[in-house]
Tab-separated table of C-alpha atoms and ligand atoms in Angstrom:
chain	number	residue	atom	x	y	z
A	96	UNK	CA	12.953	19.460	0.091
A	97	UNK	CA	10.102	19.901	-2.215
A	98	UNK	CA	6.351	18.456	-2.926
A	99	UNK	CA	5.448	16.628	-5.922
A	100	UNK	CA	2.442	17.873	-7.722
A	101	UNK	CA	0.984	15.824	-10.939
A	102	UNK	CA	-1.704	17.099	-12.773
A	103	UNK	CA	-3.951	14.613	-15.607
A	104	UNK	CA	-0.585	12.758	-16.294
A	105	UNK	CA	-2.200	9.824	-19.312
A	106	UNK	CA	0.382	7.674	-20.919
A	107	UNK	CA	-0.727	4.968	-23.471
A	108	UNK	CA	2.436	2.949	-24.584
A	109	UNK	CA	2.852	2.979	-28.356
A	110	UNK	CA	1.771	-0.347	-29.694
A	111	UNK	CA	-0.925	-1.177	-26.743
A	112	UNK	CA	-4.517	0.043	-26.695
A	113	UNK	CA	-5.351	0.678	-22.849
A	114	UNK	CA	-3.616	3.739	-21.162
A	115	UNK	CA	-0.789	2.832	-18.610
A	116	UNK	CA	-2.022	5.875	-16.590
A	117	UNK	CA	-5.087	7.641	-17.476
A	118	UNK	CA	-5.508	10.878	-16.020
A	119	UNK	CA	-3.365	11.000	-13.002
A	120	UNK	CA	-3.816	13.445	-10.314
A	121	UNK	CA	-1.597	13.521	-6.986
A	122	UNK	CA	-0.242	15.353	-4.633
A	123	UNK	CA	2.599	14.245	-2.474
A	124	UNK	CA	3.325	16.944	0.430
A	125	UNK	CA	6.951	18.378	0.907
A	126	UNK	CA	8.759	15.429	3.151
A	127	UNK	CA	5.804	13.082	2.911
A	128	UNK	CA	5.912	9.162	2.449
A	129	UNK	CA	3.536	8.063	-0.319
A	130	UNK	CA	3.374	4.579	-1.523
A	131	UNK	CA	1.822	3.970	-4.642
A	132	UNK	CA	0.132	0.427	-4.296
A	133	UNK	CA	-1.617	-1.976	-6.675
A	134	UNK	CA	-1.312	-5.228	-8.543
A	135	UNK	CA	0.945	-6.048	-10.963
A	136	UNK	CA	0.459	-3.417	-14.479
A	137	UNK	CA	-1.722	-0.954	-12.953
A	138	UNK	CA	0.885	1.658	-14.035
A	139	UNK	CA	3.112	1.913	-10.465
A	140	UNK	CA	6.619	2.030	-12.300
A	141	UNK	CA	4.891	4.134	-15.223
A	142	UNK	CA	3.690	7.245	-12.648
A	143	UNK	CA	7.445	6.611	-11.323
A	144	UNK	CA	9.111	7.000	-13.825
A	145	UNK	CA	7.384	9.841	-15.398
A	146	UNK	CA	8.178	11.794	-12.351
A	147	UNK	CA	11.950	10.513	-12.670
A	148	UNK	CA	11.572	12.103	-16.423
A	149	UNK	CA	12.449	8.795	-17.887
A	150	UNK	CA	8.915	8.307	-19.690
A	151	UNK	CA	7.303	11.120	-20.962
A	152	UNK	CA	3.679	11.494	-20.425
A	153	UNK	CA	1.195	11.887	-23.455
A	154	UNK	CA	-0.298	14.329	-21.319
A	155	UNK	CA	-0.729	16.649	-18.147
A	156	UNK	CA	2.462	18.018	-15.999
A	157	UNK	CA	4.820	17.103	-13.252
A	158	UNK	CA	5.718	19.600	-10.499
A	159	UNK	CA	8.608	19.424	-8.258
A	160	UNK	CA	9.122	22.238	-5.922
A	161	UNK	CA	7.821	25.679	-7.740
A	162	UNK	CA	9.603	23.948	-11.380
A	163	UNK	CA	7.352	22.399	-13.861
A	164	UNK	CA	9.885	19.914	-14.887
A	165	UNK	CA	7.747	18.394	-17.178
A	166	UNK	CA	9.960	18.611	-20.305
A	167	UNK	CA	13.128	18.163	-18.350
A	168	UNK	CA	15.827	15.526	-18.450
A	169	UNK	CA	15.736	13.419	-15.256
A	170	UNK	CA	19.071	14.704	-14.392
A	171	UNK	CA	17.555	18.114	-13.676
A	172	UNK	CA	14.943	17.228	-11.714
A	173	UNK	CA	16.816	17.116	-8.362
A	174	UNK	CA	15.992	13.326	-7.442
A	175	UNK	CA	17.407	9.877	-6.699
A	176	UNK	CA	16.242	6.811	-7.387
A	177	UNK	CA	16.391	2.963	-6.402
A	178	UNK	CA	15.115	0.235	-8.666
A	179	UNK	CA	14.014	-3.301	-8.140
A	180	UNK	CA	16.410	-4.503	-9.875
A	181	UNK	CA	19.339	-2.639	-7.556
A	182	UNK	CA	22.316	-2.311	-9.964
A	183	UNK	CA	25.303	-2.288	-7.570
A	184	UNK	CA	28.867	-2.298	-9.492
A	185	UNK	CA	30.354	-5.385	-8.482
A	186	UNK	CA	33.988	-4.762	-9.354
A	187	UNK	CA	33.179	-1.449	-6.859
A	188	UNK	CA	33.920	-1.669	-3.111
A	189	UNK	CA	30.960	-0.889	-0.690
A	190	UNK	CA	32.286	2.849	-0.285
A	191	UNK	CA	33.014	3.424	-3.638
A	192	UNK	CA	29.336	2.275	-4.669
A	193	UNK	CA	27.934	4.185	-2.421
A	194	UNK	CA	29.668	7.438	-3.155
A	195	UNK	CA	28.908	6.546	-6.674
A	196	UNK	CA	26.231	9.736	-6.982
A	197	UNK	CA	28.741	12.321	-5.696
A	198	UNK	CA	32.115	10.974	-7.362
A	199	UNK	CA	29.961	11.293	-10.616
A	200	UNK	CA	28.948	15.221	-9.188
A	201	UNK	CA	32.742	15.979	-8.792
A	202	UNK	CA	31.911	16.356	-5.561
A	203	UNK	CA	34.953	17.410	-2.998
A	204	UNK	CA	36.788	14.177	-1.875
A	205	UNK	CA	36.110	14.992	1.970
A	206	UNK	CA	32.588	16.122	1.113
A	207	UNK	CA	32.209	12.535	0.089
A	208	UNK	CA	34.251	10.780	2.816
A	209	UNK	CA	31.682	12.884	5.043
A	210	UNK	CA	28.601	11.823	3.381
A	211	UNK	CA	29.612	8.285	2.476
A	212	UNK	CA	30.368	7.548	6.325
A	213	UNK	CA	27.085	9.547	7.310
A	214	UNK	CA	25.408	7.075	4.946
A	215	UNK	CA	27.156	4.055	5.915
A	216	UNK	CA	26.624	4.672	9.142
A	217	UNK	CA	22.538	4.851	8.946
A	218	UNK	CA	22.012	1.614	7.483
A	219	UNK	CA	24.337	-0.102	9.457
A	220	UNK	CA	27.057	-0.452	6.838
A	221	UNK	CA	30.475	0.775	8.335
A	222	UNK	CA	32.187	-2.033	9.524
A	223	UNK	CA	31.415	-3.386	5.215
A	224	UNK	CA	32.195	-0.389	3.414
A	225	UNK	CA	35.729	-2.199	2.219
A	226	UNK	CA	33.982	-5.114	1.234
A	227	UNK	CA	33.092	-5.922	-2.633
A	228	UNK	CA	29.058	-6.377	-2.661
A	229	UNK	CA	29.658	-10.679	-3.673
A	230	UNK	CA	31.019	-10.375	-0.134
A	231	UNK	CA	27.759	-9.467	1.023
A	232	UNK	CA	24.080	-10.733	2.024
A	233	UNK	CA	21.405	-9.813	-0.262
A	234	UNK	CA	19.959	-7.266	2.535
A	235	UNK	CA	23.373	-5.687	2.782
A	236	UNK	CA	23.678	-5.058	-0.432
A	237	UNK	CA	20.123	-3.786	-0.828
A	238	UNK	CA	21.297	-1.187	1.978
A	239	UNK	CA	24.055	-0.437	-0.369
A	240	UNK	CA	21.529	0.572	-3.251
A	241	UNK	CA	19.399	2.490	-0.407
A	242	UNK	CA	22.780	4.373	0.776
A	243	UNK	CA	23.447	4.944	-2.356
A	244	UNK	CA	20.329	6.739	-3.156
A	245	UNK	CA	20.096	9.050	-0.171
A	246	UNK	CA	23.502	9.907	0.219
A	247	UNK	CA	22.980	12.507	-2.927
A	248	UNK	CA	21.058	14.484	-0.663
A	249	UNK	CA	17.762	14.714	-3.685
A	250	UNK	CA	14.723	16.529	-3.134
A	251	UNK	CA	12.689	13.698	-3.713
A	252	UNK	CA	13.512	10.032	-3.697
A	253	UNK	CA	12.171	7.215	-6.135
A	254	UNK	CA	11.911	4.015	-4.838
A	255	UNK	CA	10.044	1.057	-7.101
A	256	UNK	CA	9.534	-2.442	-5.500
A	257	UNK	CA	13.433	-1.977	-3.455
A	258	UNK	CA	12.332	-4.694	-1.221
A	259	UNK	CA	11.137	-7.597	-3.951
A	260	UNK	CA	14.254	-9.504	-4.103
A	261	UNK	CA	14.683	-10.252	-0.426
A	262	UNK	CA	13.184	-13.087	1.380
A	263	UNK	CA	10.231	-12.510	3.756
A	264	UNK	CA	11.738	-11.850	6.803
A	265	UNK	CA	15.044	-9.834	5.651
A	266	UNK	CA	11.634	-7.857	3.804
A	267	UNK	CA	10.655	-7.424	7.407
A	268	UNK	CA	13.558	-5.947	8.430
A	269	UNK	CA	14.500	-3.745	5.912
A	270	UNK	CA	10.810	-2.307	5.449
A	271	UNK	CA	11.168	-1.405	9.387
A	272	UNK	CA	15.107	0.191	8.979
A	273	UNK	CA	13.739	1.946	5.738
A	274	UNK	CA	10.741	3.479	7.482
A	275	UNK	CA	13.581	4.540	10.557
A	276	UNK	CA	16.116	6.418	7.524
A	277	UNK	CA	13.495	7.747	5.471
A	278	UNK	CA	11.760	9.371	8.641
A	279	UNK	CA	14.984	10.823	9.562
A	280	UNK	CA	15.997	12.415	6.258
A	281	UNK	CA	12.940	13.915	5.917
A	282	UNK	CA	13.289	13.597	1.807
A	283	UNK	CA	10.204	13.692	0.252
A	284	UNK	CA	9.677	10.067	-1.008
A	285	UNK	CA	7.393	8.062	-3.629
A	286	UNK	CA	7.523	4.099	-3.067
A	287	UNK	CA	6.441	1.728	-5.286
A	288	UNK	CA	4.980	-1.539	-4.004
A	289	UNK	CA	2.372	-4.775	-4.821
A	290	UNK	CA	2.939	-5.588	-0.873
A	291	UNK	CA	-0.326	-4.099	0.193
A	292	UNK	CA	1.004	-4.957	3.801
A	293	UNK	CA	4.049	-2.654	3.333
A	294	UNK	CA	1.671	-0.124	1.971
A	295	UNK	CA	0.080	-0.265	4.631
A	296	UNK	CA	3.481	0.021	7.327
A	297	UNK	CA	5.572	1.771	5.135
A	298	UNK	CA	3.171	5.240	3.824
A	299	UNK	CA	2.133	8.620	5.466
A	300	UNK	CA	-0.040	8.359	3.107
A	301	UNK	CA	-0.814	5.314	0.183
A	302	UNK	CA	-2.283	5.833	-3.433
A	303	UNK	CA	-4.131	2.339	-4.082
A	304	UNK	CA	-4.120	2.393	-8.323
A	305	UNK	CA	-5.891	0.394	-10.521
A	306	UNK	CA	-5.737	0.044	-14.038
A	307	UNK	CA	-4.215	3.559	-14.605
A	308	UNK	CA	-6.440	5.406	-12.319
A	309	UNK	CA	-6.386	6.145	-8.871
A	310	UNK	CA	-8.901	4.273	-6.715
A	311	UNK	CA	-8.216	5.832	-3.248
A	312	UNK	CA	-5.762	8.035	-1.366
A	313	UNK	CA	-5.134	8.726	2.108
A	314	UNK	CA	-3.339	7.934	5.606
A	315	UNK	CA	-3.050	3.883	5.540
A	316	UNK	CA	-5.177	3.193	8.500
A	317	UNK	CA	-7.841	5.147	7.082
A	318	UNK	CA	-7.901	3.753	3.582
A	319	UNK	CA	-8.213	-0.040	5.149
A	320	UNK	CA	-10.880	1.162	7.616
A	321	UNK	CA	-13.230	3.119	5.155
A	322	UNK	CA	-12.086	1.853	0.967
A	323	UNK	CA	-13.844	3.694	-1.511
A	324	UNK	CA	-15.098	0.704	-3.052
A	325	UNK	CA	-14.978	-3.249	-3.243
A	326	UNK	CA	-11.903	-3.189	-5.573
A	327	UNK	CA	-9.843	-1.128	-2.628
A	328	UNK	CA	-11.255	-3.062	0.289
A	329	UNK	CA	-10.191	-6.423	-0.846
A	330	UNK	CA	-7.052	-5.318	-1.924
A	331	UNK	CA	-5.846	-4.018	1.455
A	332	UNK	CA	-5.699	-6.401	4.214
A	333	UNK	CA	-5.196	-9.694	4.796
A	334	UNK	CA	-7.651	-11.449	4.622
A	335	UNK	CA	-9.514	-9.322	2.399
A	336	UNK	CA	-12.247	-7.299	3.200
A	337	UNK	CA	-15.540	-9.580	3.287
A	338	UNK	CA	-18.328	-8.365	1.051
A	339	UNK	CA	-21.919	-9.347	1.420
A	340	UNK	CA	-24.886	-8.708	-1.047
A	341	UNK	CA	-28.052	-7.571	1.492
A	342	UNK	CA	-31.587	-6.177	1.881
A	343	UNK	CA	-32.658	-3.229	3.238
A	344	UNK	CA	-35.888	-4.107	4.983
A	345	UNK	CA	-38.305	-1.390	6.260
A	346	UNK	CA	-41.230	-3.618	7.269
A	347	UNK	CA	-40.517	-3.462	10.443
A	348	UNK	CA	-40.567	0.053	12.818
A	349	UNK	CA	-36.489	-0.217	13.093
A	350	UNK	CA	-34.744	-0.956	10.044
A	351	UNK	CA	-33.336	-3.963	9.257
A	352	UNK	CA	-30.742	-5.491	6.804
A	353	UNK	CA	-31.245	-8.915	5.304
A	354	UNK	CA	-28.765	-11.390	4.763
A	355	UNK	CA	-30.888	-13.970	2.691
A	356	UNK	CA	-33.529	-15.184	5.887
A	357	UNK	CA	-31.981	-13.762	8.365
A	358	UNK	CA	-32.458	-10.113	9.863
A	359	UNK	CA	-30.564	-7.618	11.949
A	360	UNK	CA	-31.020	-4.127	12.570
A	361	UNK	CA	-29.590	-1.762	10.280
A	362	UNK	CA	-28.083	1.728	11.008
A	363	UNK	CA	-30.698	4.489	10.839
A	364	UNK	CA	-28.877	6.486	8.777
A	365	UNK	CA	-29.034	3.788	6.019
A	366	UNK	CA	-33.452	4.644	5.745
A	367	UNK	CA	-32.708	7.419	3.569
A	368	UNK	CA	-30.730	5.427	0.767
A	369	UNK	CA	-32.585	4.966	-2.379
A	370	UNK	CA	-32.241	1.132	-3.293
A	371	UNK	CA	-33.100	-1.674	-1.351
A	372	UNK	CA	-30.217	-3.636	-2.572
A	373	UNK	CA	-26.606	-3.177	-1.097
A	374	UNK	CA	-23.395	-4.425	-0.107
A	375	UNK	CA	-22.457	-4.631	3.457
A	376	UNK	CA	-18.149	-4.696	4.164
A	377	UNK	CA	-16.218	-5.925	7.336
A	378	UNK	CA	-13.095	-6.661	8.131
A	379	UNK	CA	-12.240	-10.013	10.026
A	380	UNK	CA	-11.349	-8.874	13.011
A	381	UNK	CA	-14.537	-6.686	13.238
A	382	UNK	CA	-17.044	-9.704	13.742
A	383	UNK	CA	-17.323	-11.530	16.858
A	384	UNK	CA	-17.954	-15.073	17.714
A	385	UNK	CA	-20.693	-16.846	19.746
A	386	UNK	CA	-21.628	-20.441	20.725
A	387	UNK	CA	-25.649	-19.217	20.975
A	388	UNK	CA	-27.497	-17.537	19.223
A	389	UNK	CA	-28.926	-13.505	20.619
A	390	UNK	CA	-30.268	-10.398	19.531
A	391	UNK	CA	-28.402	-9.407	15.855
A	392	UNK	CA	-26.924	-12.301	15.877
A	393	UNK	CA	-26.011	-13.844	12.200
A	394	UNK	CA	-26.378	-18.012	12.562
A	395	UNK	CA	-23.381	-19.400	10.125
A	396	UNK	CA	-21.367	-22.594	10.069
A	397	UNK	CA	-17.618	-23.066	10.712
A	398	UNK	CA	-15.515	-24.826	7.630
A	399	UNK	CA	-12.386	-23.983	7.649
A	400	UNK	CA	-10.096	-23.267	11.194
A	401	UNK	CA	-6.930	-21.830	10.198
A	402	UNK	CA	-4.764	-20.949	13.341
A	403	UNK	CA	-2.241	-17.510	12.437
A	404	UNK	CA	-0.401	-17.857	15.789
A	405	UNK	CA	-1.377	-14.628	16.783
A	406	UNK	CA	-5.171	-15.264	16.009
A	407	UNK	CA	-7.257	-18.183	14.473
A	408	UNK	CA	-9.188	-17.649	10.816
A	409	UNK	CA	-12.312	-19.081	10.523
A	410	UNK	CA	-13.936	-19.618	7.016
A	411	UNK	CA	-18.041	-19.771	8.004
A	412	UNK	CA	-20.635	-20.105	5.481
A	413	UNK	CA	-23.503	-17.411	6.093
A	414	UNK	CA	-26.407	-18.366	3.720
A	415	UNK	CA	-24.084	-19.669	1.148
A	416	UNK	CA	-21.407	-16.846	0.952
A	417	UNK	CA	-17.777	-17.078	2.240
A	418	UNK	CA	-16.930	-15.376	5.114
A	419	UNK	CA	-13.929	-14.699	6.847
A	420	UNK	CA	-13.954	-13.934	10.375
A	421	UNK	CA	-10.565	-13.796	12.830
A	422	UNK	CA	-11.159	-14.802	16.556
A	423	UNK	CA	-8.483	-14.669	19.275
A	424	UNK	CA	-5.904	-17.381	19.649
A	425	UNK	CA	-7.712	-19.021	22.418
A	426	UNK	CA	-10.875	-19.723	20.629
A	427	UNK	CA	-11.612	-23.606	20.390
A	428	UNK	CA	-13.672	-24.485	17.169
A	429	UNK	CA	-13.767	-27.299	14.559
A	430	UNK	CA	-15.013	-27.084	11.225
A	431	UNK	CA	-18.905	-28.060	10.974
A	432	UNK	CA	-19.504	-26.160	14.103
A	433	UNK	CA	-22.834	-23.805	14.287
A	434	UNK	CA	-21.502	-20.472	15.482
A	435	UNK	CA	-23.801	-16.531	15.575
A	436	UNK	CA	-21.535	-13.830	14.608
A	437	UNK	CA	-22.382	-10.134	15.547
A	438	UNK	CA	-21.094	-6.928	14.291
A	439	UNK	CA	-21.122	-3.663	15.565
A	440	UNK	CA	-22.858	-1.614	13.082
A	441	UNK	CA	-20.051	1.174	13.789
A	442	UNK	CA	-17.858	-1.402	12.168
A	443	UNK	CA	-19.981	-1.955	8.908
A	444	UNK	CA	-19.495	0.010	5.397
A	445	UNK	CA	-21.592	0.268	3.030
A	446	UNK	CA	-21.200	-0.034	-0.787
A	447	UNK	CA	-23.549	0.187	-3.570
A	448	UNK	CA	-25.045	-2.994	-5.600
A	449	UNK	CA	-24.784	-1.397	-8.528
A	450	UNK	CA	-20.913	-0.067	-8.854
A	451	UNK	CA	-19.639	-1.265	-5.513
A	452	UNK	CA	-18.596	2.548	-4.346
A	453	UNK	CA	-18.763	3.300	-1.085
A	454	UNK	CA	-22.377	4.924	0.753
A	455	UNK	CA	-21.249	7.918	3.118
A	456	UNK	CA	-23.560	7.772	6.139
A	457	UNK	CA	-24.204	11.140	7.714
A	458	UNK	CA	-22.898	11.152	11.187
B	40	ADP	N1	7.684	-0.282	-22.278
B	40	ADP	C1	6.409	-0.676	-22.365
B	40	ADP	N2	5.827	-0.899	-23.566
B	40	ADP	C2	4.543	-1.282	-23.682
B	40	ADP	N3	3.732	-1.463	-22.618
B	40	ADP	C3	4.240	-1.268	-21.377
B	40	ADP	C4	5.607	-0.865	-21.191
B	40	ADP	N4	5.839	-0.736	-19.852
B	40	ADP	C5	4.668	-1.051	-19.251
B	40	ADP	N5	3.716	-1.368	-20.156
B	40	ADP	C6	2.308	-1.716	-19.865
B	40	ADP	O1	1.727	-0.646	-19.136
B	40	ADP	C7	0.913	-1.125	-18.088
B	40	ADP	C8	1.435	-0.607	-16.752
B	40	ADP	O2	2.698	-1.169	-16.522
B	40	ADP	P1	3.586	-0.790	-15.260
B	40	ADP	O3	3.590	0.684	-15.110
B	40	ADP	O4	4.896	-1.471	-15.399
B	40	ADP	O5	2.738	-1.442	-14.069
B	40	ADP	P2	3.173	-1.882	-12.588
B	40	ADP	O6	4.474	-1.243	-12.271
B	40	ADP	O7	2.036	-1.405	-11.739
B	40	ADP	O8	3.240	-3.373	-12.601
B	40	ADP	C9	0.930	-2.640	-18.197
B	40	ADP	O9	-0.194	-3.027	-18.923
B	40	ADP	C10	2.201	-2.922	-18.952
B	40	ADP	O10	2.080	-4.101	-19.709
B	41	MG	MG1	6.319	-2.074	-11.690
């Protein structure tokens, strides 16, 4: 068991001009789940594998435990790792891959019997374990990687993109089983994903990077309810968080927000903020759906009706802008219709015009 603690880790690849990571800081708790999420080169596999000690940073440290293991090999650091790319020996039965780790440890023959069946038995691999991995579906043998990987018993466990090479539902599965063993062990874990929605299932906590830096950190439900800014908010979720350019208007004795001509009251606790311009954010499911029009209502047009199964997805034009709004399964529409939508201001955050970072409202 330990925690991982990185301090100002910057890493610009020889040869390229923008950092890979630029001034990392993190902390991942002692038997937390932290997924590092962002889009494909914002330095996810770099931060890995500078904790795995197989990059070395330009600068700052890596902690694990009470050891600065900065300048160590990453065969001292006490961790275990699976890749995207899950090298499994194919000329290797299922038991002998997974016991790979400890055979290579000299570890006691019954020691490893022990383990491998412990292993085996966790991610549903006994009744395989005499099988050679082309005898295998490509979920099994991604368990075999996984098994592989805890069965060392590491202090921390590496895990970058384990999940790509399965189809979507297999994905499914295995993100759900992985969440199950990982919970269990208790082995402080860093996982490396794109999949913003298994960021979101997957993480105690997520770290959303971009471009070398870290946007936002914090418990998943939290991060998609509140981002830090634009970048963050339409990252997470699907769809996207909606972003809308408005007015603060103080003509009035109650406050109002301006969506081009149309008006609705605005939180109080938005008079004290110094421009007039902003950014309003919701989510989909936060805006509700009328057939008439009432009191903070938002008139808009239907163009797009895109049933999910579980819910429809309505693409509505509100003075010109794209919006996307979700509406329970049972909500009859077709494109062209006029419909008002409503949101509670509870449910609205706030960004600045000028950067897109988020405006903290007192209370
Ligand atoms: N070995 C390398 N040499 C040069 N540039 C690299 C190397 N590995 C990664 N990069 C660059 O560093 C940035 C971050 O890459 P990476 O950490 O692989 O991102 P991610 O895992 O988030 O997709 C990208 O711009 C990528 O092109
Ligand atoms: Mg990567």
């Amino acid at each position: 068991m330990a925690e991982i603690v990185l301090r100002n880790l910057a890493k610009t690849y020889p040869g390229t001009r923008t950092p890979a990571t630029d001034d990392i800081s993190l902390d991942v708790r002692d038997g937390e789940f932290l997924v590092l999420v962002g889009p494909s080169g914002c330095g996810k596999t770099t931060l890995l594998r500078m904790i795995a000690g197989l990059e070395s940073p330009d600068e700052g440290t890596v902690h694990i435990g009470d050891r600065d293991v900065t300048d160590l090999p990453a065969r001292q650091r006490g961790l275990s790792m699976v890749f995207q790319s899950y090298a499994i020996f194919p000329h290797l039965r299922v038991r002998q891959n997974i016991a790979f780790g400890l055979t290579m440890r000299k570890t006691p023959k019954a020691e490893v019997d022990r383990r491998v069946g412990e292993a085996a038995e966790l991610l549903h691999l006994t009744e395989y374990l005499d099988r050679y991995p082309a005898q295998l579906s490509g979920g099994q043998r991604q368990r075999v990687a996984v098994a592989r990987a805890i069965v060392v018993d590491a202090d921390v466990l590496l895990m970058d993109e384990p999940l790509s090479n399965l189809d979507a539902l297999l994905r499914m599965e295995f993100r759900t089983e992985l969440k199950r063993i990982v919970g269990k062990l208790g082995t402080t874990t860093v996982y490396v994903t794109h999949d913003q929605a298994e960021a979101l299932s997957l993480g105690d906590r997520v770290a959303v990077l971009r471009e070398g830096r870290i946007a936002q950190v914090g418990p998943p439900l939290e991060v998609y309810d509140a981002p830090a800014d634009e970048f963050v908010g339409g990252f997470l979720g699907a769809p996207p968080m909606n972003f809308l350019p408005a007015r603060l208007d103080r003509s009035d004795d109650r406050l109002g927000l301006r969506f081009g001509d149309q008006r609705i009251t605005a939180p109080v606790a938005l008079a004290d903020h110094p421009s007039e311009e902003l950014t309003v954010g919701v989510r989909a499911e936060n805006i509700e759906v009328f057939d008439a029009d009432g009191p903070d209502r938002l008139a808009a047009r239907v163009e797009v009706v895109e049933p999910t199964g579980a819910a429809i997805l309505l693409t509505v034009d509100l003075e010109g802008r794209q919006l996307k709004v979700q509406t329970p399964p049972s909500f009859r529409i077709g494109p062209g219709s006029p419909v008002w939508l409503r949101v509670d201001p509870e449910r609205m955050r706030f960004y600045r015009a000028e950067d897109s970072t988020a405006i903290r409202l007192a209370g």
